Short mmCIF file of C-alpha atoms in Angstrom, two decimals:
data_model
loop_
_atom_site.label_atom_id
_atom_site.label_comp_id
_atom_site.label_asym_id
_atom_site.label_seq_id
_atom_site.Cartn_x
_atom_site.Cartn_y
_atom_site.Cartn_z
CA UNK A 1108 -31.92 -66.33 -1.69
CA UNK A 1109 -33.25 -67.76 -4.93
CA UNK A 1110 -32.07 -71.10 -6.33
CA UNK A 1111 -32.21 -72.63 -9.83
CA UNK A 1112 -35.06 -74.88 -8.61
CA UNK A 1113 -37.08 -71.96 -7.27
CA UNK A 1114 -40.44 -72.14 -9.04
CA UNK A 1115 -42.20 -69.35 -7.17
CA UNK A 1116 -43.81 -66.74 -9.48
CA UNK A 1117 -41.71 -63.71 -10.32
CA UNK A 1118 -43.14 -60.39 -9.13
CA UNK A 1119 -41.72 -57.13 -10.45
CA UNK A 1120 -41.80 -54.42 -7.75
CA UNK A 1121 -41.21 -50.80 -8.73
CA UNK A 1122 -39.36 -48.96 -5.92
CA UNK A 1123 -39.63 -49.85 -2.25
CA UNK A 1124 -39.76 -46.63 -0.24
CA UNK A 1125 -38.29 -46.05 3.21
CA UNK A 1126 -37.30 -49.19 5.08
CA UNK A 1127 -39.04 -48.00 8.26
CA UNK A 1128 -42.40 -47.78 6.53
CA UNK A 1129 -42.31 -50.49 3.85
CA UNK A 1130 -39.97 -53.34 4.80
CA UNK A 1131 -42.80 -55.40 6.25
CA UNK A 1132 -44.43 -55.59 2.81
CA UNK A 1133 -41.32 -56.79 1.01
CA UNK A 1134 -40.58 -59.31 3.76
CA UNK A 1135 -44.02 -60.91 3.43
CA UNK A 1136 -44.01 -60.94 -0.37
CA UNK A 1137 -40.54 -62.52 -0.54
CA UNK A 1138 -41.81 -65.54 1.38
CA UNK A 1139 -44.06 -66.58 -1.52
CA UNK A 1140 -42.67 -64.79 -4.59
CA UNK A 1141 -39.37 -64.21 -6.27
CA UNK A 1142 -39.00 -60.44 -6.33
CA UNK A 1143 -37.24 -58.39 -8.98
CA UNK A 1144 -36.86 -54.71 -8.17
CA UNK A 1145 -36.78 -51.70 -10.46
CA UNK A 1146 -34.83 -49.02 -8.58
CA UNK A 1147 -33.03 -45.76 -9.27
CA UNK A 1148 -30.11 -46.71 -6.99
CA UNK A 1149 -28.44 -49.93 -5.90
CA UNK A 1150 -30.53 -51.79 -3.31
CA UNK A 1151 -29.31 -51.90 0.28
CA UNK A 1152 -31.57 -53.46 2.93
CA UNK A 1153 -33.73 -54.91 0.16
CA UNK A 1154 -31.11 -57.43 -0.98
CA UNK A 1155 -32.07 -60.15 1.49
CA UNK A 1156 -35.59 -60.21 0.09
CA UNK A 1157 -35.03 -60.16 -3.67
CA UNK A 1158 -33.99 -62.47 -6.46
CA UNK A 1159 -32.66 -59.64 -8.63
CA UNK A 1160 -32.86 -55.98 -9.48
CA UNK A 1161 -32.42 -53.48 -12.28
CA UNK A 1162 -31.09 -49.97 -11.67
CA UNK A 1163 -32.71 -47.45 -14.02
CA UNK A 1164 -31.99 -43.73 -14.54
CA UNK A 1165 -35.55 -42.70 -13.75
CA UNK A 1166 -38.18 -44.92 -12.14
CA UNK A 1167 -40.84 -42.31 -12.90
CA UNK A 1168 -40.37 -42.78 -16.66
CA UNK A 1169 -43.07 -45.32 -17.48
CA UNK A 1170 -42.23 -46.01 -21.14
CA UNK A 1171 -38.52 -46.45 -20.35
CA UNK A 1172 -39.29 -48.85 -17.53
CA UNK A 1173 -41.71 -50.69 -19.81
CA UNK A 1174 -38.87 -51.33 -22.26
CA UNK A 1175 -36.69 -52.67 -19.44
CA UNK A 1176 -39.54 -54.91 -18.27
CA UNK A 1177 -40.05 -56.24 -21.78
CA UNK A 1178 -36.38 -57.20 -21.93
CA UNK A 1179 -36.65 -58.91 -18.55
CA UNK A 1180 -39.79 -60.77 -19.65
CA UNK A 1181 -37.90 -62.19 -22.62
CA UNK A 1182 -35.64 -64.01 -20.14
CA UNK A 1183 -38.30 -65.21 -17.70
CA UNK A 1184 -42.03 -64.89 -17.21
CA UNK A 1185 -43.23 -61.99 -15.05
CA UNK A 1186 -46.34 -62.94 -13.10
CA UNK A 1187 -47.27 -59.40 -12.06
CA UNK A 1188 -46.18 -55.84 -11.35
CA UNK A 1189 -46.62 -54.09 -8.02
CA UNK A 1190 -45.95 -50.55 -6.81
CA UNK A 1191 -46.99 -48.84 -3.58
CA UNK A 1192 -45.12 -45.56 -4.16
CA UNK A 1193 -47.67 -42.85 -5.00
CA UNK A 1194 -45.32 -40.91 -7.28
CA UNK A 1195 -44.56 -44.05 -9.32
CA UNK A 1196 -47.85 -45.92 -9.60
CA UNK A 1197 -48.61 -44.31 -12.96
CA UNK A 1198 -45.19 -45.21 -14.36
CA UNK A 1199 -45.62 -48.74 -12.99
CA UNK A 1200 -48.86 -49.06 -14.95
CA UNK A 1201 -46.86 -48.76 -18.20
CA UNK A 1202 -44.68 -51.62 -16.95
CA UNK A 1203 -47.71 -53.77 -16.16
CA UNK A 1204 -49.19 -52.98 -19.56
CA UNK A 1205 -45.97 -53.99 -21.32
CA UNK A 1206 -45.85 -57.43 -19.70
CA UNK A 1207 -49.61 -58.06 -19.85
CA UNK A 1208 -50.22 -57.82 -16.11
CA UNK A 1209 -53.72 -57.38 -14.70
CA UNK A 1210 -53.32 -53.77 -13.53
CA UNK A 1211 -51.75 -52.42 -16.71
CA UNK A 1212 -53.86 -49.42 -17.67
CA UNK A 1213 -52.02 -46.08 -17.35
CA UNK A 1214 -55.17 -44.10 -18.14
CA UNK A 1215 -57.03 -45.62 -15.19
CA UNK A 1216 -54.16 -45.04 -12.79
CA UNK A 1217 -53.78 -41.44 -13.99
CA UNK A 1218 -57.47 -40.95 -13.28
CA UNK A 1219 -56.66 -41.76 -9.65
CA UNK A 1220 -53.38 -39.81 -9.52
CA UNK A 1221 -54.99 -36.63 -10.83
CA UNK A 1222 -57.58 -35.69 -8.22
CA UNK A 1223 -59.27 -33.37 -10.70
CA UNK A 1224 -59.87 -36.28 -13.05
CA UNK A 1225 -61.05 -38.38 -10.12
CA UNK A 1226 -63.65 -35.77 -9.25
CA UNK A 1227 -64.81 -35.47 -12.86
CA UNK A 1228 -65.27 -39.23 -13.26
CA UNK A 1229 -67.16 -39.57 -9.98
CA UNK A 1230 -69.33 -36.60 -10.89
CA UNK A 1231 -70.37 -38.18 -14.19
CA UNK A 1232 -71.30 -41.37 -12.35
CA UNK A 1233 -73.24 -39.52 -9.68
CA UNK A 1234 -71.09 -40.78 -6.81
CA UNK A 1235 -71.52 -38.76 -3.60
CA UNK A 1236 -68.57 -36.43 -3.04
CA UNK A 1237 -67.81 -32.82 -2.12
CA UNK A 1238 -68.29 -30.33 -4.93
CA UNK A 1239 -64.90 -29.54 -6.47
CA UNK A 1240 -63.67 -26.90 -8.90
CA UNK A 1241 -60.15 -26.85 -10.40
CA UNK A 1242 -58.52 -23.41 -10.53
CA UNK A 1243 -55.36 -21.69 -11.75
CA UNK A 1244 -55.14 -18.40 -9.85
CA UNK A 1245 -56.16 -17.03 -6.48
CA UNK A 1246 -58.88 -14.97 -8.15
CA UNK A 1247 -60.20 -18.13 -9.80
CA UNK A 1248 -60.17 -19.75 -6.37
CA UNK A 1249 -62.17 -16.89 -4.85
CA UNK A 1250 -64.75 -17.27 -7.61
CA UNK A 1251 -64.90 -21.05 -7.06
CA UNK A 1252 -65.35 -20.63 -3.32
CA UNK A 1253 -68.32 -18.41 -4.11
CA UNK A 1254 -69.85 -21.50 -5.74
CA UNK A 1255 -68.92 -24.24 -3.24
CA UNK A 1256 -69.34 -21.96 -0.21
CA UNK A 1257 -67.30 -21.25 2.92
CA UNK A 1258 -65.64 -22.82 4.72
CA UNK A 1259 -63.84 -24.34 1.75
CA UNK A 1260 -60.93 -26.73 1.24
CA UNK A 1261 -57.86 -25.90 -0.85
CA UNK A 1262 -56.14 -29.03 -2.14
CA UNK A 1263 -53.27 -29.70 -4.58
CA UNK A 1264 -54.41 -31.64 -7.60
CA UNK A 1265 -51.89 -34.43 -7.38
CA UNK A 1266 -50.27 -34.84 -3.96
CA UNK A 1267 -50.85 -37.34 -1.17
CA UNK A 1268 -50.52 -37.43 2.61
CA UNK A 1269 -52.69 -34.29 2.93
CA UNK A 1270 -49.78 -32.15 1.71
CA UNK A 1271 -50.94 -28.61 0.96
CA UNK A 1272 -54.51 -29.22 2.17
CA UNK A 1273 -55.99 -26.38 4.21
CA UNK A 1274 -59.45 -25.31 5.34
CA UNK A 1275 -60.27 -21.65 4.78
CA UNK A 1276 -63.11 -19.82 6.52
CA UNK A 1277 -63.52 -16.85 4.20
CA UNK A 1278 -62.03 -14.96 1.27
CA UNK A 1279 -59.33 -13.43 3.44
CA UNK A 1280 -58.22 -16.86 4.58
CA UNK A 1281 -58.33 -18.21 1.04
CA UNK A 1282 -56.13 -15.44 -0.28
CA UNK A 1283 -53.72 -15.89 2.63
CA UNK A 1284 -53.40 -19.65 2.11
CA UNK A 1285 -53.61 -20.09 -1.67
CA UNK A 1286 -49.85 -19.76 -2.14
CA UNK A 1287 -49.29 -22.43 0.53
CA UNK A 1288 -51.39 -24.93 -1.42
CA UNK A 1289 -50.00 -23.92 -4.79
CA UNK A 1290 -46.40 -24.32 -3.61
CA UNK A 1291 -46.90 -27.69 -1.89
CA UNK A 1292 -44.57 -30.38 -3.19
CA UNK A 1293 -43.99 -34.04 -2.60
CA UNK A 1294 -40.56 -35.63 -2.37
CA UNK A 1295 -40.49 -35.94 -6.16
CA UNK A 1296 -42.39 -33.70 -8.59
CA UNK A 1297 -45.10 -35.10 -10.85
CA UNK A 1298 -46.09 -33.03 -13.89
CA UNK A 1299 -49.82 -32.74 -14.51
CA UNK A 1300 -51.11 -31.82 -17.95
CA UNK A 1301 -53.25 -28.99 -16.64
CA UNK A 1302 -53.00 -25.29 -15.89
CA UNK A 1303 -55.43 -25.71 -12.98
CA UNK A 1304 -53.22 -27.25 -10.25
CA UNK A 1305 -55.42 -26.43 -7.25
CA UNK A 1306 -58.85 -27.75 -6.32
CA UNK A 1307 -61.33 -25.64 -4.37
CA UNK A 1308 -63.69 -28.04 -2.65
CA UNK A 1309 -66.83 -27.97 -0.60
CA UNK A 1310 -66.17 -28.57 3.09
CA UNK A 1311 -68.06 -31.62 4.38
CA UNK A 1312 -68.07 -32.54 8.05
CA UNK A 1313 -68.04 -35.87 9.83
CA UNK A 1314 -65.52 -38.55 10.70
CA UNK A 1315 -62.85 -39.11 8.07
CA UNK A 1316 -61.83 -42.70 7.43
CA UNK A 1317 -59.66 -44.66 5.05
CA UNK A 1318 -60.39 -48.04 3.50
CA UNK A 1319 -57.72 -50.33 2.10
CA UNK A 1320 -59.39 -52.66 -0.41
CA UNK A 1321 -58.51 -55.41 -2.84
CA UNK A 1322 -60.18 -55.34 -6.25
CA UNK A 1323 -60.44 -58.56 -8.28
CA UNK A 1324 -62.17 -58.51 -11.68
CA UNK A 1325 -64.04 -55.38 -10.61
CA UNK A 1326 -65.28 -56.72 -7.27
CA UNK A 1327 -64.20 -54.55 -4.33
CA UNK A 1328 -63.49 -56.16 -0.94
CA UNK A 1329 -62.53 -53.92 1.98
CA UNK A 1330 -59.64 -55.22 4.09
CA UNK A 1331 -59.14 -52.60 6.80
CA UNK A 1332 -60.88 -49.43 7.89
CA UNK A 1333 -58.59 -46.75 9.32
CA UNK A 1334 -60.12 -44.22 11.71
CA UNK A 1335 -58.10 -41.03 11.27
CA UNK A 1336 -56.88 -38.70 13.97
CA UNK A 1337 -56.35 -35.29 12.39
CA UNK A 1338 -54.53 -32.39 14.04
CA UNK A 1339 -53.04 -28.94 13.48
CA UNK A 1340 -56.18 -27.20 12.15
CA UNK A 1341 -56.85 -25.61 9.72
CA UNK A 1342 -54.38 -28.01 8.11
CA UNK A 1343 -55.24 -31.68 7.65
CA UNK A 1344 -52.22 -33.34 9.24
CA UNK A 1345 -52.88 -37.00 10.01
CA UNK A 1346 -51.35 -37.48 13.45
CA UNK A 1347 -52.61 -41.02 14.01
CA UNK A 1348 -54.85 -43.89 12.92
CA UNK A 1349 -56.76 -46.75 14.53
CA UNK A 1350 -57.70 -50.03 12.85
CA UNK A 1351 -60.23 -52.35 14.48
CA UNK A 1352 -60.67 -55.86 13.09
CA UNK A 1353 -64.31 -55.74 14.22
CA UNK A 1354 -65.07 -52.31 12.77
CA UNK A 1355 -68.76 -52.35 11.81
CA UNK A 1356 -67.99 -50.28 8.72
CA UNK A 1357 -66.48 -53.38 7.11
CA UNK A 1358 -70.04 -54.63 6.68
CA UNK A 1359 -71.85 -51.31 6.38
CA UNK A 1360 -74.14 -51.42 3.31
CA UNK A 1361 -73.82 -47.70 2.52
CA UNK A 1362 -70.02 -47.76 2.63
CA UNK A 1363 -69.79 -51.00 0.66
CA UNK A 1364 -72.05 -49.56 -2.03
CA UNK A 1365 -70.03 -46.34 -2.15
CA UNK A 1366 -66.78 -48.31 -2.47
CA UNK A 1367 -68.10 -50.43 -5.33
CA UNK A 1368 -69.64 -47.51 -7.23
CA UNK A 1369 -66.48 -45.43 -6.78
CA UNK A 1370 -64.22 -48.07 -8.29
CA UNK A 1371 -66.64 -48.73 -11.13
CA UNK A 1372 -66.76 -45.02 -11.95
CA UNK A 1373 -62.98 -44.85 -12.03
CA UNK A 1374 -62.60 -48.02 -14.09
CA UNK A 1375 -60.31 -49.65 -11.52
CA UNK A 1376 -60.80 -53.42 -11.82
CA UNK A 1377 -57.67 -55.13 -10.43
CA UNK A 1378 -55.25 -54.25 -7.65
CA UNK A 1379 -55.32 -52.63 -4.26
CA UNK A 1380 -56.57 -49.17 -3.35
CA UNK A 1381 -56.56 -46.78 -0.43
CA UNK A 1382 -59.79 -44.78 -0.44
CA UNK A 1383 -60.74 -41.95 1.89
CA UNK A 1384 -64.30 -41.04 2.85
CA UNK A 1385 -66.02 -38.50 5.05
CA UNK A 1386 -68.88 -40.05 6.99
CA UNK A 1387 -71.45 -37.26 6.74
CA UNK A 1388 -75.00 -37.14 8.07
CA UNK A 1389 -76.25 -37.94 4.58
CA UNK A 1390 -73.87 -40.86 4.06
CA UNK A 1391 -70.25 -41.49 3.02
CA UNK A 1392 -68.70 -39.05 0.57
CA UNK A 1393 -65.52 -39.77 -1.37
CA UNK A 1394 -62.54 -37.59 -0.47
CA UNK A 1395 -59.98 -39.34 -2.71
CA UNK A 1396 -58.88 -42.71 -4.07
CA UNK A 1397 -55.26 -43.87 -4.35
CA UNK A 1398 -54.24 -46.79 -6.56
CA UNK A 1399 -51.98 -48.41 -3.99
CA UNK A 1400 -51.78 -49.63 -0.42
CA UNK A 1401 -52.17 -46.93 2.20
CA UNK A 1402 -49.27 -45.10 3.78
CA UNK A 1403 -48.69 -44.15 7.42
CA UNK A 1404 -48.29 -47.88 8.17
CA UNK A 1405 -52.08 -48.27 8.03
CA UNK A 1406 -51.82 -51.65 6.24
CA UNK A 1407 -49.40 -52.76 8.95
CA UNK A 1408 -51.99 -51.82 11.56
CA UNK A 1409 -54.43 -53.93 9.57
CA UNK A 1410 -52.02 -56.87 9.72
CA UNK A 1411 -51.65 -56.49 13.49
CA UNK A 1412 -55.40 -56.16 14.00
CA UNK A 1413 -56.70 -58.86 11.64
CA UNK A 1414 -53.82 -61.10 10.63
CA UNK A 1415 -54.58 -60.42 6.95
CA UNK A 1416 -51.23 -59.78 5.27
CA UNK A 1417 -51.49 -56.71 3.00
CA UNK A 1418 -48.29 -57.50 1.13
CA UNK A 1419 -49.52 -60.93 0.11
CA UNK A 1420 -52.95 -59.54 -0.77
CA UNK A 1421 -51.38 -56.89 -3.02
CA UNK A 1422 -49.09 -59.44 -4.66
CA UNK A 1423 -52.00 -61.80 -5.28
CA UNK A 1424 -54.05 -58.99 -6.82
CA UNK A 1425 -51.14 -58.11 -9.11
CA UNK A 1426 -50.61 -61.69 -10.25
CA UNK A 1427 -54.16 -63.04 -10.22
CA UNK A 1428 -53.22 -65.60 -7.57
CA UNK A 1429 -55.65 -66.82 -4.90
CA UNK A 1430 -55.32 -65.31 -1.44
CA UNK A 1431 -56.98 -65.98 1.89
CA UNK A 1432 -58.81 -62.92 3.24
CA UNK A 1433 -60.00 -64.65 6.41
CA UNK A 1434 -59.06 -62.69 9.57
CA UNK A 1435 -57.05 -64.68 12.11
CA UNK A 1436 -57.09 -62.01 14.84
CA UNK A 1437 -59.63 -59.62 16.30
CA UNK A 1438 -57.69 -56.75 17.85
CA UNK A 1439 -57.31 -53.00 17.61
CA UNK A 1440 -54.04 -51.43 16.47
CA UNK A 1441 -53.10 -47.77 16.48
CA UNK A 1442 -50.28 -45.43 15.54
CA UNK A 1443 -49.39 -41.96 16.77
CA UNK A 1444 -46.86 -39.61 15.17
CA UNK A 1445 -44.78 -37.11 17.16
CA UNK A 1446 -43.53 -33.64 16.23
CA UNK A 1447 -41.41 -30.87 17.67
CA UNK A 1448 -43.23 -27.98 19.32
CA UNK A 1449 -41.42 -25.06 17.70
CA UNK A 1450 -40.66 -24.21 14.08
CA UNK A 1451 -37.11 -24.80 12.82
CA UNK A 1452 -36.01 -26.76 15.88
CA UNK A 1453 -32.52 -28.22 15.73
CA UNK A 1454 -32.70 -31.58 17.46
CA UNK A 1455 -30.14 -32.26 20.15
CA UNK A 1456 -31.39 -35.61 21.40
CA UNK A 1457 -34.55 -37.66 21.23
CA UNK A 1458 -35.79 -41.04 22.28
CA UNK A 1459 -38.19 -43.13 24.33
CA UNK A 1460 -37.67 -44.07 27.97
CA UNK A 1461 -38.06 -47.82 27.51
CA UNK A 1462 -38.86 -48.44 31.17
CA UNK A 1463 -41.81 -46.05 30.96
CA UNK A 1464 -43.45 -47.76 28.01
CA UNK A 1465 -46.64 -49.70 28.76
CA UNK A 1466 -47.43 -53.26 27.74
CA UNK A 1467 -49.04 -53.71 24.37
CA UNK A 1468 -46.50 -51.63 22.45
CA UNK A 1469 -45.66 -53.18 19.10
CA UNK A 1470 -42.87 -50.74 18.33
CA UNK A 1471 -41.57 -47.26 19.02
CA UNK A 1472 -39.42 -45.74 16.30
CA UNK A 1473 -37.29 -42.60 16.19
CA UNK A 1474 -37.30 -41.18 12.65
CA UNK A 1475 -35.32 -37.94 12.98
CA UNK A 1476 -31.65 -37.74 13.91
CA UNK A 1477 -29.75 -35.37 16.19
CA UNK A 1478 -28.73 -32.26 14.27
CA UNK A 1479 -31.77 -32.32 12.01
CA UNK A 1480 -33.77 -29.10 11.68
CA UNK A 1481 -37.49 -29.84 11.76
CA UNK A 1482 -40.77 -27.99 12.14
CA UNK A 1483 -44.33 -28.89 13.13
CA UNK A 1484 -47.17 -28.36 10.63
CA UNK A 1485 -47.84 -26.47 8.47
CA UNK A 1486 -44.17 -26.01 7.56
CA UNK A 1487 -43.32 -29.57 8.52
CA UNK A 1488 -46.31 -31.67 7.61
CA UNK A 1489 -45.58 -35.36 6.98
CA UNK A 1490 -41.88 -34.55 6.74
CA UNK A 1491 -41.97 -32.98 10.22
CA UNK A 1492 -42.63 -36.26 11.99
CA UNK A 1493 -39.76 -37.15 14.28
CA UNK A 1494 -40.97 -40.43 15.80
CA UNK A 1495 -43.95 -42.74 16.06
CA UNK A 1496 -45.40 -45.40 18.31
CA UNK A 1497 -47.62 -48.39 17.50
CA UNK A 1498 -49.73 -50.23 20.07
CA UNK A 1499 -52.31 -53.01 20.09
CA UNK A 1500 -55.11 -53.94 22.47
CA UNK A 1501 -58.63 -55.20 22.84
CA UNK A 1502 -60.29 -51.79 22.35
CA UNK A 1503 -59.61 -48.39 20.84
CA UNK A 1504 -59.69 -46.84 24.31
CA UNK A 1505 -57.01 -49.22 25.59
CA UNK A 1506 -54.80 -48.61 22.55
CA UNK A 1507 -55.25 -44.84 22.89
CA UNK A 1508 -54.14 -45.07 26.54
CA UNK A 1509 -51.00 -46.96 25.53
CA UNK A 1510 -50.16 -44.46 22.79
CA UNK A 1511 -50.63 -41.59 25.25
CA UNK A 1512 -48.25 -43.33 27.66
CA UNK A 1513 -45.74 -43.73 24.83
CA UNK A 1514 -46.00 -40.00 24.14
CA UNK A 1515 -45.23 -39.31 27.80
CA UNK A 1516 -42.22 -41.64 27.55
CA UNK A 1517 -40.93 -39.78 24.49
CA UNK A 1518 -38.55 -36.89 24.99
CA UNK A 1519 -36.92 -34.53 22.51
CA UNK A 1520 -34.42 -31.87 23.46
CA UNK A 1521 -33.27 -29.04 21.15
CA UNK A 1522 -29.58 -28.59 20.48
#
């Protein structure tokens, strides 16, 4: 609850996302900031964390939200603007621009949202990345694959969470899967000013990682490295992640250089980012860069592993406030997502046998509800997840054992 004497800085947050995946951020931020939300519906669980809110017809309309922010700023000073919702980070940039916040450059954020523009900017700067060609039709894609080679990756130009991403071994596979990539959609559509909505990319092999970073006046500091666990080939479904506070990549000169050069090429100077790299034999290559905190609860794993609070880091980056990046823990944290085995399964019951769970479990969460019809990838990619488990420990092997035990303790029965 805010009071008339409350002198904490006011932070404008655009959208919040699902409570299960994002409440921890809002809870941390509310401890040090007054929070005003821009939402498309009345807040529910968010109310205990906020000082106020504005309900708007469309929180993906940047100029309209900018006008609302300007009106709010006439009543009280807005210290910064923050958004961690991928579909809305571009609109939020208009808001930040309107109130003079540090991360207010819609062109820069669009360069990250549009993966084709990302590739073009990195190419000009000579940053190591897979070769990428934007295409419109399946025949264009076949021609592009002739340039980048097989196997190749088909990727939507502007989606996240690996939606629509598929590896194809040859022309037959490309033609069979092109429609899958072309038709991929997120929860809310984003219109791209291009008639080339699909990228055909060179396949590069190695371990795929993510890096959540804070960027202050152009200087990039990595916070957490996420080691991905990818399943359901040839699709790129992320079925789990591990974050180790002592990960040597946090001080790896090649990765640090690649991070810095990538952000410089994209013109991103203030805020937080979630970058993905493939660690190839010739060094790290950029897969994509997102102008927000990572999803899949990766920043939460970072909090568990290191003690560094990603919500407070993001708020400080948005407002220009100081923040302590000193780790207070040295653990490993991991997450595993669970799916049904058969396509179009109607769930009868699901849950974890609490007595069978091992020590070291941070949480086990059931996402789906009885009666829901769900599918495993590729039909049910991110949206096919029905539960997840998070564990901590002193090593990746120990955490993996605990997550495997949680999977054994999880049971789902069809209706």
